[in-house]
Amino acid sequence: MHEIYTASSSAPVNIAVLKYWGKRDTNLNLPTNSSISVTLSQKDLRTLTTVNSSRNFEKDSLYLNGVSHSIENDRTTNCLEQLRSLRQQLEEDDPNLPKLSQWKLHIISENNFPTAAGLASSAAGFAAMVAAISKLYELPQDASELSRIARKGSGSACRSMFGGYVAWEMGEKLDGTDSKAVQIAPPEHWPNMKAAICIVSDLKKDVSSTSGMQTTVQTSELFQYRVNQVVPPRYSQMVDAIKNRDFETFGTLTMKDSNSFHATCLDSYPPIFYLTDTSKKIIKLIHTLNDAIGKVVAAYTFDAGPNAVIYYESENEEVVLGVLFGVLSNVDGWNEMNSATLKVPEGVPLSSLDSTIASGVSRVILTQVGEGPKESDMFLVAP
Amino acid sequence: MHEIYTASSSAPVNIAVLKYWGKRDTNLNLPTNSSISVTLSQKDLRTLTTVNSSRNFEKDSLYLNGVSHSIENDRTTNCLEQLRSLRQQLEEDDPNLPKLSQWKLHIISENNFPTAAGLASSAAGFAAMVAAISKLYELPQDASELSRIARKGSGSACRSMFGGYVAWEMGEKLDGTDSKAVQIAPPEHWPNMKAAICIVSDLKKDVSSTSGMQTTVQTSELFQYRVNQVVPPRYSQMVDAIKNRDFETFGTLTMKDSNSFHATCLDSYPPIFYLTDTSKKIIKLIHTLNDAIGKVVAAYTFDAGPNAVIYYESENEEVVLGVLFGVLSNVDGWNEMNSATLKVPEGVPLSSLDSTIASGVSRVILTQVGEGPKESDMFLVAP
């Protein structure tokens, strides 16, 4: 008999509004500060992962977007070991269960967005893998407990274990057991949160975030101040802003924190640059828009790369997408509805619409706040 | 009788290695931290200022590079008032002196470098004006005392009152009388200090330094830490490095401090950007060079603009200019000697020579450490 157990889960991308940058323990992926993110809709951005288990499999294997990848890396190994050990406890309690913990796994994973876009896909990837395997293993652990496992794969993956508005509590313990994600609020608490992502072309990416953040930890003096003095009060303010659906505060803190994070990158030695001239033009455009409207209707944030994520509330969609469409109408990603109705809002000086932005942006992705990992009835097959 | 008194002085540009950014008193130009600079040779970069005084002049007037400018601004008025009051004391002590303090001044000023280059010329300009008028008035004050007057015109102008290696001591007093420049060492103490300036094209300059620095003071949390914790120890280390002619320390601190300053600009709200993609490519190139050589042979620094100033010692000219010539051979500013002999040093990977740098650089200026203000026998005439 050729027995195969299988499970499929999808998981979302999350984009931090209070940034994670720097580990206090590189092995356990324990961060130097707590962070907060918004989970984005899986309709637009998600990883789907199918896991298969069989006593006949000879070794663990992993396919990402159709390409075979080695599973022999600490990050993946750490996750698999912990999931297997949780499964083993179940098997010890109930000898009738199949001994999945002893069997090899075949993991097949696919993104619904172009990897070339440079969107951090490792968070969604590790979250989907942990979700799928925990489903396969029928683990009783809740999303917060599973987030500790996803965290070992990729720090920010722990936040993709929840939908809506999510905090990664840095924790204090040396073993990392209290460093986990919690949901601040579900998507339906603040459902009108939208995000426009501008994919910015970048010929040579700067250093990876994994090595970049440790350069910052080791060399930036300003970073120590950020971690100890700037982030902690900002964290409570951001939690309150989310609870109160206070976009003015949410947006201001989001922009300030993105700038603060990139400032510590620049203060690293050698300095690290993720923002390009195009990124800066988008920053200026958003400030011009907010100034013209007279309040914060749009907030940019940048991860370890040049792509802009612009948060806004749906009631301000016309002005926010209007100004973006004003400079980016030629790039991919607008739908027919957008193209027909969008125009630059009154009050925004036409001279501020820098037409050179378009040459640095390859596409826009329009999305919104969304749900956490979901079991899926779609099953991927290895190529 | 048509009596005219006249004097002419030239003054140098200085480029800070420990940056001045932020005023604690905007009226008196009192800085939030002490700073250190190198004075550059007037052969390559200087302002020449001629001042004329006559009882027949009807009003103060000012010509900069052939263009008439209003003298009715606080910065110039502050300087003139103080110089006149010092002259008045002399006239009170010696009634035989002509009453120059009562007469109007005609000031004619000219740079020997293109204003379009975006090099901060206000430092050299105010230093030359103060030097010329103090000469005309035969003031007994020394350069440090005069630097307090130049400081009121433009903060960094106080450092252009000396040659060589200069500190601007921030002082503590509310009236600013102890906020002045002092010479750390004359040019001949460390005479082999060279500077290669890469003039970087920038279509739209970001905010002026005058308004930019106050945005930073008011909004950047990281700035407070820079001023209180980062700069003070760096100041003593930099003074020691200069006294010991220790280029490794001098260069490392210079680069770190430039990055720290620009980091606080980025941490401002709204953020301020002076470094462009071209600036960043030059930064990377210098780190690649230093890594290839195995020590710090070149150190970049950037003021409130995209131009790179690269300090190096003359014994390393071949490798430093070699790598710059490798990417910038097509731009203006190289002399025949350079062009004939320069080649990329061994050990620098050719792949690191980003040929797109040249499209962002309009010229190089090769210069070195130089003298302070000098009386001149060249007299400018208003057009």
mmCIF file of C-alpha atoms in Angstrom, chain A residues 204 206 221-222 225 230 234 252 255-256 259-260 262-263 266-267 269-271 273 275-277 280 283-284 287 300 351, chain B residues 204 206 221-222 225 230 234 252 255-256 259-260 262-263 266-267 269-271 273 275-277 280 283-284 287 300 351:
data_model
loop_
_atom_site.group_PDB
_atom_site.id
_atom_site.type_symbol
_atom_site.label_atom_id
_atom_site.label_comp_id
_atom_site.label_asym_id
_atom_site.label_seq_id
_atom_site.Cartn_x
_atom_site.Cartn_y
_atom_site.Cartn_z
ATOM 1 C CA LYS A 204 21.543 45.910 -7.862
ATOM 2 C CA ASP A 206 21.816 46.131 -1.521
ATOM 3 C CA GLU A 221 25.133 54.002 17.335
ATOM 4 C CA LEU A 222 21.806 55.555 16.394
ATOM 5 C CA TYR A 225 18.787 54.611 20.614
ATOM 6 C CA VAL A 230 12.248 55.388 20.004
ATOM 7 C CA ARG A 234 5.870 54.206 19.405
ATOM 8 C CA THR A 252 2.334 59.463 10.840
ATOM 9 C CA MET A 255 6.093 57.049 7.904
ATOM 10 C CA LYS A 256 8.313 58.101 10.795
ATOM 11 C CA ASN A 259 12.361 56.697 7.943
ATOM 12 C CA SER A 260 13.896 55.867 11.324
ATOM 13 C CA HIS A 262 16.265 53.433 6.970
ATOM 14 C CA ALA A 263 18.204 56.086 8.916
ATOM 15 C CA LEU A 266 22.439 54.618 6.544
ATOM 16 C CA ASP A 267 24.174 54.999 9.922
ATOM 17 C CA TYR A 269 29.220 50.966 8.632
ATOM 18 C CA PRO A 270 29.530 50.448 5.778
ATOM 19 C CA PRO A 271 26.208 52.175 5.175
ATOM 20 C CA PHE A 273 20.904 51.854 1.255
ATOM 21 C CA LEU A 275 15.759 53.617 -0.787
ATOM 22 C CA THR A 276 16.517 54.720 -4.333
ATOM 23 C CA ASP A 277 15.929 58.091 -5.982
ATOM 24 C CA LYS A 280 12.413 59.247 -2.424
ATOM 25 C CA ILE A 283 7.968 59.812 -0.364
ATOM 26 C CA LYS A 284 7.882 63.435 -1.495
ATOM 27 C CA HIS A 287 3.930 64.351 1.700
ATOM 28 C CA TYR A 300 4.357 55.200 2.881
ATOM 29 C CA SER A 351 4.510 70.765 -10.674
ATOM 30 C CA LYS B 204 16.152 69.450 -7.827
ATOM 31 C CA ASP B 206 16.368 69.310 -1.475
ATOM 32 C CA GLU B 221 14.529 61.723 17.690
ATOM 33 C CA LEU B 222 17.770 60.160 16.514
ATOM 34 C CA TYR B 225 21.117 61.162 20.462
ATOM 35 C CA VAL B 230 27.574 60.361 19.352
ATOM 36 C CA ARG B 234 33.893 61.521 18.227
ATOM 37 C CA THR B 252 36.747 56.128 9.476
ATOM 38 C CA MET B 255 32.773 58.513 6.830
ATOM 39 C CA LYS B 256 30.782 57.503 9.906
ATOM 40 C CA ASN B 259 26.534 58.871 7.355
ATOM 41 C CA SER B 260 25.261 59.760 10.830
ATOM 42 C CA HIS B 262 22.558 62.128 6.650
ATOM 43 C CA ALA B 263 20.785 59.509 8.778
ATOM 44 C CA LEU B 266 16.369 60.947 6.742
ATOM 45 C CA ASP B 267 14.910 60.617 10.246
ATOM 46 C CA TYR B 269 9.782 64.627 9.311
ATOM 47 C CA PRO B 270 9.220 65.112 6.467
ATOM 48 C CA PRO B 271 12.496 63.379 5.633
ATOM 49 C CA PHE B 273 17.486 63.627 1.312
ATOM 50 C CA LEU B 275 22.444 61.826 -1.118
ATOM 51 C CA THR B 276 21.419 60.668 -4.581
ATOM 52 C CA ASP B 277 21.880 57.273 -6.221
ATOM 53 C CA LYS B 280 25.661 56.174 -2.942
ATOM 54 C CA ILE B 283 30.252 55.636 -1.233
ATOM 55 C CA LYS B 284 30.248 52.003 -2.312
ATOM 56 C CA HIS B 287 34.432 51.120 0.573
ATOM 57 C CA TYR B 300 34.119 60.278 1.667
ATOM 58 C CA SER B 351 32.862 44.539 -11.627
#
